[in-house]
């Protein structure tokens, strides 16, 4: 037994077979900002065999209050490089593929080659719409999270089993300037929930956040779980619309 | 009447719909998510859906930062 994973392999829900499954899994982390910083570290540490990270940005000083995978020495460098180096330092046994690109409907299908789960690390509605449509087209779970201020929300959208992201979130303003204010722990809480659900979805254990959305209110330390249902009029997955149609 | 809105007890005018409650609460987010007594409410139903005494209602603003 690999000593690295012993504390999770001794869990009956995981065991050696579960660890094997994690090693065979491929995950796309769509953005290594506040969310992706934390999911990338936890999923690398857990031994996900292949993690692709996609982000077009370079590291800026205003990222460092929450994007804890990066460090000051990498200012001005591509975030995917900074993140990949840190992930490989944490766990050299996994494969990490950094892709410096702006995720769009033109490149998402290529990014999903060999991927089993899409983990949201984006910071705007449009990218999440691209990820949601790709999730529906390819039948891959989309583990969404979003953060603002002290608050966060998380849900896992699984094609054929749950509502989709666009059933529930119908739009959003494009980020302006440097984006909304965010404290690091809000992103960290959401990302930890995402990492937990990603492991569960790969392992087929427990109850993932399917048709449920956890809302975390950091200032009040209140957590609320909303039950979700599909919207038959959804533009992405509703019967009136064609999920194969690209946006 | 008394309801619980986002975890806080509120006294609101009688005979309200979800749509009226959104206006009463000055909730301006066009992408608001509404839950009434643990049930997700479609935006298309806001106008016809009545609010009742002791309802537990959550207004949730989607977060899109990262
Ligand atoms: Zn949908």
PDB file of C-alpha atoms and ligand atoms in Angstrom:
ATOM      1  CA  UNK A   1       0.000   0.000   0.000  1.00  0.00           C
ATOM      2  CA  UNK A   2       1.336   3.428  -0.986  1.00  0.00           C
ATOM      3  CA  UNK A   3       2.091   5.265   2.287  1.00  0.00           C
ATOM      4  CA  UNK A   4       1.072   8.520   0.625  1.00  0.00           C
ATOM      5  CA  UNK A   5      -2.588   7.474   0.483  1.00  0.00           C
ATOM      6  CA  UNK A   6      -2.764   5.249   3.556  1.00  0.00           C
ATOM      7  CA  UNK A   7      -5.047   7.552   5.523  1.00  0.00           C
ATOM      8  CA  UNK A   8      -7.700   7.473   2.808  1.00  0.00           C
ATOM      9  CA  UNK A   9      -7.191   3.843   1.723  1.00  0.00           C
ATOM     10  CA  UNK A  10      -7.999   2.675   5.270  1.00  0.00           C
ATOM     11  CA  UNK A  11     -11.468   4.199   4.850  1.00  0.00           C
ATOM     12  CA  UNK A  12     -13.857   1.371   3.908  1.00  0.00           C
ATOM     13  CA  UNK A  13     -15.561   3.680   1.361  1.00  0.00           C
ATOM     14  CA  UNK A  14     -12.278   3.993  -0.551  1.00  0.00           C
ATOM     15  CA  UNK A  15      -9.968   1.027   0.011  1.00  0.00           C
ATOM     16  CA  UNK A  16      -7.315  -0.079  -2.515  1.00  0.00           C
ATOM     17  CA  UNK A  17      -9.928  -0.381  -5.292  1.00  0.00           C
ATOM     18  CA  UNK A  18     -11.118   3.171  -4.725  1.00  0.00           C
ATOM     19  CA  UNK A  19      -7.566   4.443  -4.832  1.00  0.00           C
ATOM     20  CA  UNK A  20      -7.117   2.596  -8.143  1.00  0.00           C
ATOM     21  CA  UNK A  21     -10.221   4.366  -9.467  1.00  0.00           C
ATOM     22  CA  UNK A  22      -8.829   7.746  -8.457  1.00  0.00           C
ATOM     23  CA  UNK A  23      -5.553   6.886 -10.194  1.00  0.00           C
ATOM     24  CA  UNK A  24      -7.411   6.040 -13.413  1.00  0.00           C
ATOM     25  CA  UNK A  25      -9.555   9.205 -13.352  1.00  0.00           C
ATOM     26  CA  UNK A  26      -9.108  12.343 -15.436  1.00  0.00           C
ATOM     27  CA  UNK A  27     -10.361  15.721 -14.210  1.00  0.00           C
ATOM     28  CA  UNK A  28     -10.458  19.116 -15.905  1.00  0.00           C
ATOM     29  CA  UNK A  29     -10.059  22.044 -13.519  1.00  0.00           C
ATOM     30  CA  UNK A  30     -11.438  24.953 -15.514  1.00  0.00           C
ATOM     31  CA  UNK A  31      -9.491  27.870 -14.060  1.00  0.00           C
ATOM     32  CA  UNK A  32      -6.861  28.050 -11.328  1.00  0.00           C
ATOM     33  CA  UNK A  33      -8.064  31.120  -9.468  1.00  0.00           C
ATOM     34  CA  UNK A  34      -9.598  31.173  -5.982  1.00  0.00           C
ATOM     35  CA  UNK A  35     -11.566  27.949  -6.523  1.00  0.00           C
ATOM     36  CA  UNK A  36      -9.148  26.038  -8.746  1.00  0.00           C
ATOM     37  CA  UNK A  37      -6.212  26.821  -6.441  1.00  0.00           C
ATOM     38  CA  UNK A  38      -7.769  24.690  -3.733  1.00  0.00           C
ATOM     39  CA  UNK A  39      -9.443  21.939  -5.788  1.00  0.00           C
ATOM     40  CA  UNK A  40      -6.160  21.424  -7.687  1.00  0.00           C
ATOM     41  CA  UNK A  41      -4.215  20.868  -4.464  1.00  0.00           C
ATOM     42  CA  UNK A  42      -6.770  18.545  -2.849  1.00  0.00           C
ATOM     43  CA  UNK A  43      -7.313  16.499  -6.020  1.00  0.00           C
ATOM     44  CA  UNK A  44      -3.564  16.238  -6.669  1.00  0.00           C
ATOM     45  CA  UNK A  45      -2.993  15.178  -3.059  1.00  0.00           C
ATOM     46  CA  UNK A  46      -5.777  12.577  -3.301  1.00  0.00           C
ATOM     47  CA  UNK A  47      -4.030  10.936  -6.266  1.00  0.00           C
ATOM     48  CA  UNK A  48      -6.289  11.744  -9.237  1.00  0.00           C
ATOM     49  CA  UNK A  49      -4.273  10.159 -12.039  1.00  0.00           C
ATOM     50  CA  UNK A  50      -4.517  12.967 -14.589  1.00  0.00           C
ATOM     51  CA  UNK A  51      -5.449  16.568 -13.852  1.00  0.00           C
ATOM     52  CA  UNK A  52      -5.748  19.074 -16.668  1.00  0.00           C
ATOM     53  CA  UNK A  53      -5.724  22.704 -15.630  1.00  0.00           C
ATOM     54  CA  UNK A  54      -6.827  25.394 -18.068  1.00  0.00           C
ATOM     55  CA  UNK A  55      -6.518  29.147 -17.506  1.00  0.00           C
ATOM     56  CA  UNK A  56      -5.453  32.013 -19.749  1.00  0.00           C
ATOM     57  CA  UNK A  57      -4.412  34.446 -17.007  1.00  0.00           C
ATOM     58  CA  UNK A  58      -1.053  35.405 -15.624  1.00  0.00           C
ATOM     59  CA  UNK A  59      -0.593  35.862 -11.887  1.00  0.00           C
ATOM     60  CA  UNK A  60      -1.328  39.340 -10.503  1.00  0.00           C
ATOM     61  CA  UNK A  61      -0.783  40.712  -6.990  1.00  0.00           C
ATOM     62  CA  UNK A  62      -4.574  41.023  -6.462  1.00  0.00           C
ATOM     63  CA  UNK A  63      -4.888  37.216  -6.888  1.00  0.00           C
ATOM     64  CA  UNK A  64      -2.749  36.392  -3.893  1.00  0.00           C
ATOM     65  CA  UNK A  65      -5.330  37.014  -1.124  1.00  0.00           C
ATOM     66  CA  UNK A  66      -7.125  33.796  -2.092  1.00  0.00           C
ATOM     67  CA  UNK A  67      -5.335  31.901  -4.884  1.00  0.00           C
ATOM     68  CA  UNK A  68      -3.150  29.983  -2.487  1.00  0.00           C
ATOM     69  CA  UNK A  69      -1.651  27.507  -4.950  1.00  0.00           C
ATOM     70  CA  UNK A  70       0.452  30.368  -6.341  1.00  0.00           C
ATOM     71  CA  UNK A  71       3.229  32.330  -4.713  1.00  0.00           C
ATOM     72  CA  UNK A  72       4.735  35.781  -5.078  1.00  0.00           C
ATOM     73  CA  UNK A  73       7.732  34.497  -7.019  1.00  0.00           C
ATOM     74  CA  UNK A  74       5.391  33.654  -9.940  1.00  0.00           C
ATOM     75  CA  UNK A  75       3.907  37.146 -10.396  1.00  0.00           C
ATOM     76  CA  UNK A  76       3.550  37.827 -14.113  1.00  0.00           C
ATOM     77  CA  UNK A  77       3.878  34.125 -15.002  1.00  0.00           C
ATOM     78  CA  UNK A  78       1.055  31.970 -16.409  1.00  0.00           C
ATOM     79  CA  UNK A  79      -1.125  30.678 -13.566  1.00  0.00           C
ATOM     80  CA  UNK A  80      -1.236  27.185 -15.105  1.00  0.00           C
ATOM     81  CA  UNK A  81       2.562  26.918 -14.883  1.00  0.00           C
ATOM     82  CA  UNK A  82       2.681  28.162 -11.294  1.00  0.00           C
ATOM     83  CA  UNK A  83      -0.120  25.743 -10.353  1.00  0.00           C
ATOM     84  CA  UNK A  84       1.361  22.752 -12.202  1.00  0.00           C
ATOM     85  CA  UNK A  85       4.744  23.173 -10.494  1.00  0.00           C
ATOM     86  CA  UNK A  86       3.093  23.296  -7.065  1.00  0.00           C
ATOM     87  CA  UNK A  87       0.873  20.260  -7.819  1.00  0.00           C
ATOM     88  CA  UNK A  88       3.825  18.181  -9.032  1.00  0.00           C
ATOM     89  CA  UNK A  89       5.817  19.228  -5.960  1.00  0.00           C
ATOM     90  CA  UNK A  90       2.939  18.033  -3.767  1.00  0.00           C
ATOM     91  CA  UNK A  91       2.428  14.786  -5.674  1.00  0.00           C
ATOM     92  CA  UNK A  92       4.993  13.794  -8.336  1.00  0.00           C
ATOM     93  CA  UNK A  93       3.162  10.495  -8.970  1.00  0.00           C
ATOM     94  CA  UNK A  94       0.253  12.090 -10.882  1.00  0.00           C
ATOM     95  CA  UNK A  95       0.104  13.576 -14.375  1.00  0.00           C
ATOM     96  CA  UNK A  96      -0.639  17.291 -14.609  1.00  0.00           C
ATOM     97  CA  UNK A  97      -1.353  18.942 -17.953  1.00  0.00           C
ATOM     98  CA  UNK A  98      -1.285  22.747 -17.880  1.00  0.00           C
ATOM     99  CA  UNK A  99      -3.069  24.432 -20.795  1.00  0.00           C
ATOM    100  CA  UNK A 100      -2.769  28.189 -21.059  1.00  0.00           C
ATOM    101  CA  UNK A 101      -5.961  29.048 -22.916  1.00  0.00           C
ATOM    102  CA  UNK A 102      -9.188  30.989 -22.525  1.00  0.00           C
ATOM    103  CA  UNK A 103     -11.885  28.299 -22.315  1.00  0.00           C
ATOM    104  CA  UNK A 104     -14.460  28.682 -25.087  1.00  0.00           C
ATOM    105  CA  UNK A 105     -16.899  26.621 -27.131  1.00  0.00           C
ATOM    106  CA  UNK A 106     -14.112  26.366 -29.751  1.00  0.00           C
ATOM    107  CA  UNK A 107     -11.596  24.537 -27.538  1.00  0.00           C
ATOM    108  CA  UNK A 108     -13.643  22.854 -24.794  1.00  0.00           C
ATOM    109  CA  UNK A 109     -14.141  19.535 -26.638  1.00  0.00           C
ATOM    110  CA  UNK A 110     -10.380  19.087 -27.089  1.00  0.00           C
ATOM    111  CA  UNK A 111      -9.824  19.988 -23.428  1.00  0.00           C
ATOM    112  CA  UNK A 112     -12.265  17.249 -22.386  1.00  0.00           C
ATOM    113  CA  UNK A 113     -10.360  14.462 -24.156  1.00  0.00           C
ATOM    114  CA  UNK A 114      -9.652  11.851 -21.462  1.00  0.00           C
ATOM    115  CA  UNK A 115     -11.634  13.773 -18.828  1.00  0.00           C
ATOM    116  CA  UNK A 116     -14.297  12.202 -16.583  1.00  0.00           C
ATOM    117  CA  UNK A 117     -15.389  15.238 -14.537  1.00  0.00           C
ATOM    118  CA  UNK A 118     -15.422  19.001 -15.113  1.00  0.00           C
ATOM    119  CA  UNK A 119     -14.538  21.049 -12.022  1.00  0.00           C
ATOM    120  CA  UNK A 120     -15.564  24.690 -12.198  1.00  0.00           C
ATOM    121  CA  UNK A 121     -12.804  27.132 -11.380  1.00  0.00           C
ATOM    122  CA  UNK A 122     -14.082  29.989 -13.513  1.00  0.00           C
ATOM    123  CA  UNK A 123     -15.134  33.490 -12.532  1.00  0.00           C
ATOM    124  CA  UNK A 124     -17.914  34.402 -14.963  1.00  0.00           C
ATOM    125  CA  UNK A 125     -21.247  33.248 -16.384  1.00  0.00           C
ATOM    126  CA  UNK A 126     -20.123  32.781 -20.003  1.00  0.00           C
ATOM    127  CA  UNK A 127     -17.376  30.270 -19.203  1.00  0.00           C
ATOM    128  CA  UNK A 128     -19.762  28.320 -16.960  1.00  0.00           C
ATOM    129  CA  UNK A 129     -22.271  28.250 -19.824  1.00  0.00           C
ATOM    130  CA  UNK A 130     -19.577  26.744 -22.090  1.00  0.00           C
ATOM    131  CA  UNK A 131     -18.724  24.172 -19.384  1.00  0.00           C
ATOM    132  CA  UNK A 132     -22.405  23.352 -18.798  1.00  0.00           C
ATOM    133  CA  UNK A 133     -23.127  22.795 -22.510  1.00  0.00           C
ATOM    134  CA  UNK A 134     -20.015  20.614 -22.811  1.00  0.00           C
ATOM    135  CA  UNK A 135     -21.099  18.675 -19.716  1.00  0.00           C
ATOM    136  CA  UNK A 136     -24.476  17.978 -21.372  1.00  0.00           C
ATOM    137  CA  UNK A 137     -22.955  17.094 -24.774  1.00  0.00           C
ATOM    138  CA  UNK A 138     -20.377  14.708 -23.322  1.00  0.00           C
ATOM    139  CA  UNK A 139     -22.490  13.391 -20.423  1.00  0.00           C
ATOM    140  CA  UNK A 140     -19.863  14.471 -17.875  1.00  0.00           C
ATOM    141  CA  UNK A 141     -20.620  15.761 -14.354  1.00  0.00           C
ATOM    142  CA  UNK A 142     -20.047  19.510 -13.890  1.00  0.00           C
ATOM    143  CA  UNK A 143     -19.097  20.429 -10.328  1.00  0.00           C
ATOM    144  CA  UNK A 144     -20.053  24.101 -10.083  1.00  0.00           C
ATOM    145  CA  UNK A 145     -19.039  26.622  -7.452  1.00  0.00           C
ATOM    146  CA  UNK A 146     -19.247  30.396  -7.277  1.00  0.00           C
ATOM    147  CA  UNK A 147     -18.005  32.905  -4.735  1.00  0.00           C
ATOM    148  CA  UNK A 148     -18.718  36.521  -3.816  1.00  0.00           C
ATOM    149  CA  UNK A 149     -17.667  38.419  -0.736  1.00  0.00           C
ATOM    150  CA  UNK A 150     -17.930  36.085   2.261  1.00  0.00           C
ATOM    151  CA  UNK A 151     -20.400  33.782   0.483  1.00  0.00           C
ATOM    152  CA  UNK A 152     -20.172  30.730  -1.727  1.00  0.00           C
ATOM    153  CA  UNK A 153     -22.380  28.161  -3.426  1.00  0.00           C
ATOM    154  CA  UNK A 154     -21.740  24.675  -4.770  1.00  0.00           C
ATOM    155  CA  UNK A 155     -23.715  22.082  -6.731  1.00  0.00           C
ATOM    156  CA  UNK A 156     -22.950  19.064  -8.895  1.00  0.00           C
ATOM    157  CA  UNK A 157     -24.830  18.987 -12.186  1.00  0.00           C
ATOM    158  CA  UNK A 158     -24.913  15.455 -13.617  1.00  0.00           C
ATOM    159  CA  UNK A 159     -26.463  15.018 -17.092  1.00  0.00           C
ATOM    160  CA  UNK A 160     -29.433  12.649 -17.086  1.00  0.00           C
ATOM    161  CA  UNK A 161     -29.693  12.720 -13.288  1.00  0.00           C
ATOM    162  CA  UNK A 162     -30.100  16.372 -12.313  1.00  0.00           C
ATOM    163  CA  UNK A 163     -31.056  19.854 -13.371  1.00  0.00           C
ATOM    164  CA  UNK A 164     -28.298  21.572 -15.322  1.00  0.00           C
ATOM    165  CA  UNK A 165     -26.469  24.786 -14.366  1.00  0.00           C
ATOM    166  CA  UNK A 166     -28.584  26.862 -16.762  1.00  0.00           C
ATOM    167  CA  UNK A 167     -31.847  25.448 -15.351  1.00  0.00           C
ATOM    168  CA  UNK A 168     -30.961  27.240 -12.119  1.00  0.00           C
ATOM    169  CA  UNK A 169     -28.684  30.152 -13.006  1.00  0.00           C
ATOM    170  CA  UNK A 170     -30.164  32.040 -15.914  1.00  0.00           C
ATOM    171  CA  UNK A 171     -27.507  34.677 -16.374  1.00  0.00           C
ATOM    172  CA  UNK A 172     -25.079  36.986 -14.724  1.00  0.00           C
ATOM    173  CA  UNK A 173     -23.235  40.211 -15.212  1.00  0.00           C
ATOM    174  CA  UNK A 174     -19.854  40.080 -16.878  1.00  0.00           C
ATOM    175  CA  UNK A 175     -17.160  40.849 -14.315  1.00  0.00           C
ATOM    176  CA  UNK A 176     -15.959  44.424 -14.562  1.00  0.00           C
ATOM    177  CA  UNK A 177     -12.552  45.727 -13.506  1.00  0.00           C
ATOM    178  CA  UNK A 178     -10.907  43.394 -11.038  1.00  0.00           C
ATOM    179  CA  UNK A 179     -14.168  41.533 -10.292  1.00  0.00           C
ATOM    180  CA  UNK A 180     -16.138  41.278  -7.024  1.00  0.00           C
ATOM    181  CA  UNK A 181     -14.579  41.420  -3.570  1.00  0.00           C
ATOM    182  CA  UNK A 182     -13.803  37.921  -2.233  1.00  0.00           C
ATOM    183  CA  UNK A 183     -12.184  36.703   0.974  1.00  0.00           C
ATOM    184  CA  UNK A 184      -9.913  33.668   0.619  1.00  0.00           C
ATOM    185  CA  UNK A 185     -11.796  31.327   2.968  1.00  0.00           C
ATOM    186  CA  UNK A 186     -15.059  31.791   0.983  1.00  0.00           C
ATOM    187  CA  UNK A 187     -13.300  30.411  -2.108  1.00  0.00           C
ATOM    188  CA  UNK A 188     -11.575  27.782   0.039  1.00  0.00           C
ATOM    189  CA  UNK A 189     -14.840  26.504   1.544  1.00  0.00           C
ATOM    190  CA  UNK A 190     -16.544  26.248  -1.854  1.00  0.00           C
ATOM    191  CA  UNK A 191     -13.512  24.559  -3.401  1.00  0.00           C
ATOM    192  CA  UNK A 192     -13.251  22.063  -0.545  1.00  0.00           C
ATOM    193  CA  UNK A 193     -16.907  21.108  -1.127  1.00  0.00           C
ATOM    194  CA  UNK A 194     -16.107  20.732  -4.845  1.00  0.00           C
ATOM    195  CA  UNK A 195     -13.090  18.527  -4.178  1.00  0.00           C
ATOM    196  CA  UNK A 196     -15.175  16.368  -1.820  1.00  0.00           C
ATOM    197  CA  UNK A 197     -17.951  15.924  -4.386  1.00  0.00           C
ATOM    198  CA  UNK A 198     -15.467  15.220  -7.192  1.00  0.00           C
ATOM    199  CA  UNK A 199     -13.913  12.377  -5.194  1.00  0.00           C
ATOM    200  CA  UNK A 200     -17.385  10.990  -4.368  1.00  0.00           C
ATOM    201  CA  UNK A 201     -18.529  11.149  -7.991  1.00  0.00           C
ATOM    202  CA  UNK A 202     -15.396   9.316  -9.160  1.00  0.00           C
ATOM    203  CA  UNK A 203     -15.707   6.705  -6.411  1.00  0.00           C
ATOM    204  CA  UNK A 204     -19.505   6.383  -6.644  1.00  0.00           C
ATOM    205  CA  UNK A 205     -19.901   6.807  -2.887  1.00  0.00           C
ATOM    206  CA  UNK A 206     -22.077   8.878  -0.571  1.00  0.00           C
ATOM    207  CA  UNK A 207     -24.580  11.480  -1.713  1.00  0.00           C
ATOM    208  CA  UNK A 208     -23.088  14.054  -4.089  1.00  0.00           C
ATOM    209  CA  UNK A 209     -24.733  17.486  -4.353  1.00  0.00           C
ATOM    210  CA  UNK A 210     -27.108  16.252  -7.060  1.00  0.00           C
ATOM    211  CA  UNK A 211     -30.195  18.450  -7.379  1.00  0.00           C
ATOM    212  CA  UNK A 212     -28.983  20.232  -4.240  1.00  0.00           C
ATOM    213  CA  UNK A 213     -27.071  23.447  -3.931  1.00  0.00           C
ATOM    214  CA  UNK A 214     -25.170  24.317  -0.791  1.00  0.00           C
ATOM    215  CA  UNK A 215     -25.153  28.050  -0.027  1.00  0.00           C
ATOM    216  CA  UNK A 216     -22.584  29.207   2.502  1.00  0.00           C
ATOM    217  CA  UNK A 217     -22.998  32.588   4.170  1.00  0.00           C
ATOM    218  CA  UNK A 218     -19.630  33.274   5.745  1.00  0.00           C
ATOM    219  CA  UNK A 219     -20.507  36.398   7.719  1.00  0.00           C
ATOM    220  CA  UNK A 220     -23.379  34.667   9.555  1.00  0.00           C
ATOM    221  CA  UNK A 221     -21.764  31.211   9.424  1.00  0.00           C
ATOM    222  CA  UNK A 222     -25.032  29.909   8.031  1.00  0.00           C
ATOM    223  CA  UNK A 223     -25.197  27.019   5.570  1.00  0.00           C
ATOM    224  CA  UNK A 224     -28.371  26.386   3.598  1.00  0.00           C
ATOM    225  CA  UNK A 225     -29.043  23.554   1.166  1.00  0.00           C
ATOM    226  CA  UNK A 226     -31.542  24.251  -1.655  1.00  0.00           C
ATOM    227  CA  UNK A 227     -33.367  21.436  -3.435  1.00  0.00           C
ATOM    228  CA  UNK A 228     -33.192  21.943  -7.191  1.00  0.00           C
ATOM    229  CA  UNK A 229     -35.380  20.675 -10.023  1.00  0.00           C
ATOM    230  CA  UNK A 230     -34.879  20.766 -13.797  1.00  0.00           C
ATOM    231  CA  UNK A 231     -36.569  23.535 -15.724  1.00  0.00           C
ATOM    232  CA  UNK A 232     -38.459  22.069 -18.719  1.00  0.00           C
ATOM    233  CA  UNK A 233     -37.964  25.427 -20.435  1.00  0.00           C
ATOM    234  CA  UNK A 234     -34.194  25.417 -19.881  1.00  0.00           C
ATOM    235  CA  UNK A 235     -32.344  26.742 -22.940  1.00  0.00           C
ATOM    236  CA  UNK A 236     -29.574  24.179 -22.461  1.00  0.00           C
ATOM    237  CA  UNK A 237     -31.250  20.910 -21.430  1.00  0.00           C
ATOM    238  CA  UNK A 238     -35.014  21.521 -21.838  1.00  0.00           C
ATOM    239  CA  UNK A 239     -36.988  19.371 -24.263  1.00  0.00           C
ATOM    240  CA  UNK A 240     -37.630  22.339 -26.560  1.00  0.00           C
ATOM    241  CA  UNK A 241     -33.944  22.883 -27.067  1.00  0.00           C
ATOM    242  CA  UNK A 242     -31.168  20.864 -28.621  1.00  0.00           C
ATOM    243  CA  UNK A 243     -28.345  20.203 -26.136  1.00  0.00           C
ATOM    244  CA  UNK A 244     -25.939  19.622 -29.026  1.00  0.00           C
ATOM    245  CA  UNK A 245     -26.410  23.179 -30.205  1.00  0.00           C
ATOM    246  CA  UNK A 246     -23.368  25.239 -29.378  1.00  0.00           C
ATOM    247  CA  UNK A 247     -23.646  28.678 -27.862  1.00  0.00           C
TER     248      UNK A 247
ATOM    249  CA  UNK B   1     -47.979  38.103   8.410  1.00  0.00           C
ATOM    250  CA  UNK B   2     -44.862  36.505   9.764  1.00  0.00           C
ATOM    251  CA  UNK B   3     -42.401  34.638   7.569  1.00  0.00           C
ATOM    252  CA  UNK B   4     -38.784  33.597   7.790  1.00  0.00           C
ATOM    253  CA  UNK B   5     -36.755  35.188   5.002  1.00  0.00           C
ATOM    254  CA  UNK B   6     -33.116  34.101   4.593  1.00  0.00           C
ATOM    255  CA  UNK B   7     -33.061  32.840   8.165  1.00  0.00           C
ATOM    256  CA  UNK B   8     -34.479  36.048   9.665  1.00  0.00           C
ATOM    257  CA  UNK B   9     -38.018  36.532  11.011  1.00  0.00           C
ATOM    258  CA  UNK B  10     -39.825  39.243   9.027  1.00  0.00           C
ATOM    259  CA  UNK B  11     -43.297  40.775   9.223  1.00  0.00           C
ATOM    260  CA  UNK B  12     -44.611  41.377   5.726  1.00  0.00           C
ATOM    261  CA  UNK B  13     -47.931  42.714   4.341  1.00  0.00           C
ATOM    262  CA  UNK B  14     -50.830  40.238   3.957  1.00  0.00           C
ATOM    263  CA  UNK B  15     -51.685  38.575   0.623  1.00  0.00           C
ATOM    264  CA  UNK B  16     -48.396  38.619  -1.175  1.00  0.00           C
ATOM    265  CA  UNK B  17     -47.073  36.648  -4.101  1.00  0.00           C
ATOM    266  CA  UNK B  18     -43.422  35.723  -4.501  1.00  0.00           C
ATOM    267  CA  UNK B  19     -43.198  38.487  -7.111  1.00  0.00           C
ATOM    268  CA  UNK B  20     -44.576  41.037  -4.617  1.00  0.00           C
ATOM    269  CA  UNK B  21     -42.231  39.776  -1.911  1.00  0.00           C
ATOM    270  CA  UNK B  22     -39.249  40.223  -4.241  1.00  0.00           C
ATOM    271  CA  UNK B  23     -40.333  43.842  -4.787  1.00  0.00           C
ATOM    272  CA  UNK B  24     -41.035  44.355  -1.050  1.00  0.00           C
ATOM    273  CA  UNK B  25     -37.544  43.096  -0.197  1.00  0.00           C
ATOM    274  CA  UNK B  26     -36.092  45.392  -2.901  1.00  0.00           C
ATOM    275  CA  UNK B  27     -34.354  42.382  -4.377  1.00  0.00           C
ATOM    276  CA  UNK B  28     -33.030  43.608  -7.724  1.00  0.00           C
ATOM    277  CA  UNK B  29     -31.009  40.622  -8.990  1.00  0.00           C
ATOM    278  CA  UNK B  30     -32.647  39.461 -12.271  1.00  0.00           C
ATOM    279  CA  UNK B  31     -31.060  36.026 -11.787  1.00  0.00           C
ATOM    280  CA  UNK B  32     -32.416  35.471  -8.280  1.00  0.00           C
ATOM    281  CA  UNK B  33     -33.068  31.889  -7.102  1.00  0.00           C
ATOM    282  CA  UNK B  34     -36.143  31.474  -4.858  1.00  0.00           C
ATOM    283  CA  UNK B  35     -36.910  28.628  -2.495  1.00  0.00           C
ATOM    284  CA  UNK B  36     -40.193  28.401  -0.566  1.00  0.00           C
ATOM    285  CA  UNK B  37     -40.487  25.835   2.226  1.00  0.00           C
ATOM    286  CA  UNK B  38     -37.687  23.740   0.772  1.00  0.00           C
ATOM    287  CA  UNK B  39     -39.098  23.833  -2.763  1.00  0.00           C
ATOM    288  CA  UNK B  40     -37.393  25.523  -5.689  1.00  0.00           C
ATOM    289  CA  UNK B  41     -39.738  28.021  -7.378  1.00  0.00           C
ATOM    290  CA  UNK B  42     -39.435  28.599 -11.142  1.00  0.00           C
ATOM    291  CA  UNK B  43     -39.152  32.278 -12.126  1.00  0.00           C
ATOM    292  CA  UNK B  44     -42.227  31.794 -14.337  1.00  0.00           C
ATOM    293  CA  UNK B  45     -44.254  30.947 -11.205  1.00  0.00           C
ATOM    294  CA  UNK B  46     -43.331  34.021  -9.115  1.00  0.00           C
ATOM    295  CA  UNK B  47     -46.429  35.935 -10.162  1.00  0.00           C
ATOM    296  CA  UNK B  48     -48.951  33.242  -9.265  1.00  0.00           C
ATOM    297  CA  UNK B  49     -47.285  31.771  -6.191  1.00  0.00           C
ATOM    298  CA  UNK B  50     -48.775  33.002  -2.898  1.00  0.00           C
ATOM    299  CA  UNK B  51     -46.769  33.521   0.284  1.00  0.00           C
ATOM    300  CA  UNK B  52     -48.343  32.085   3.454  1.00  0.00           C
ATOM    301  CA  UNK B  53     -47.995  32.739   7.196  1.00  0.00           C
ATOM    302  CA  UNK B  54     -44.921  30.983   8.653  1.00  0.00           C
ATOM    303  CA  UNK B  55     -43.401  30.286   5.236  1.00  0.00           C
ATOM    304  CA  UNK B  56     -39.658  29.809   5.118  1.00  0.00           C
ATOM    305  CA  UNK B  57     -38.313  31.589   2.079  1.00  0.00           C
ATOM    306  CA  UNK B  58     -34.781  31.887   0.772  1.00  0.00           C
ATOM    307  CA  UNK B  59     -33.690  34.465  -1.778  1.00  0.00           C
ATOM    308  CA  UNK B  60     -30.405  33.327  -3.251  1.00  0.00           C
ATOM    309  CA  UNK B  61     -28.232  35.505  -5.441  1.00  0.00           C
ATOM    310  CA  UNK B  62     -26.094  33.301  -7.688  1.00  0.00           C
ATOM    311  CA  UNK B  63     -22.406  33.790  -7.006  1.00  0.00           C
ATOM    312  CA  UNK B  64     -20.218  33.815 -10.060  1.00  0.00           C
ATOM    313  CA  UNK B  65     -16.828  34.870  -8.731  1.00  0.00           C
ATOM    314  CA  UNK B  66     -13.941  32.478  -8.380  1.00  0.00           C
TER     315      UNK B  66
HETATM  316 ZN1  LIG C   1     -31.066  22.836 -17.865  1.00  0.00          ZN
END
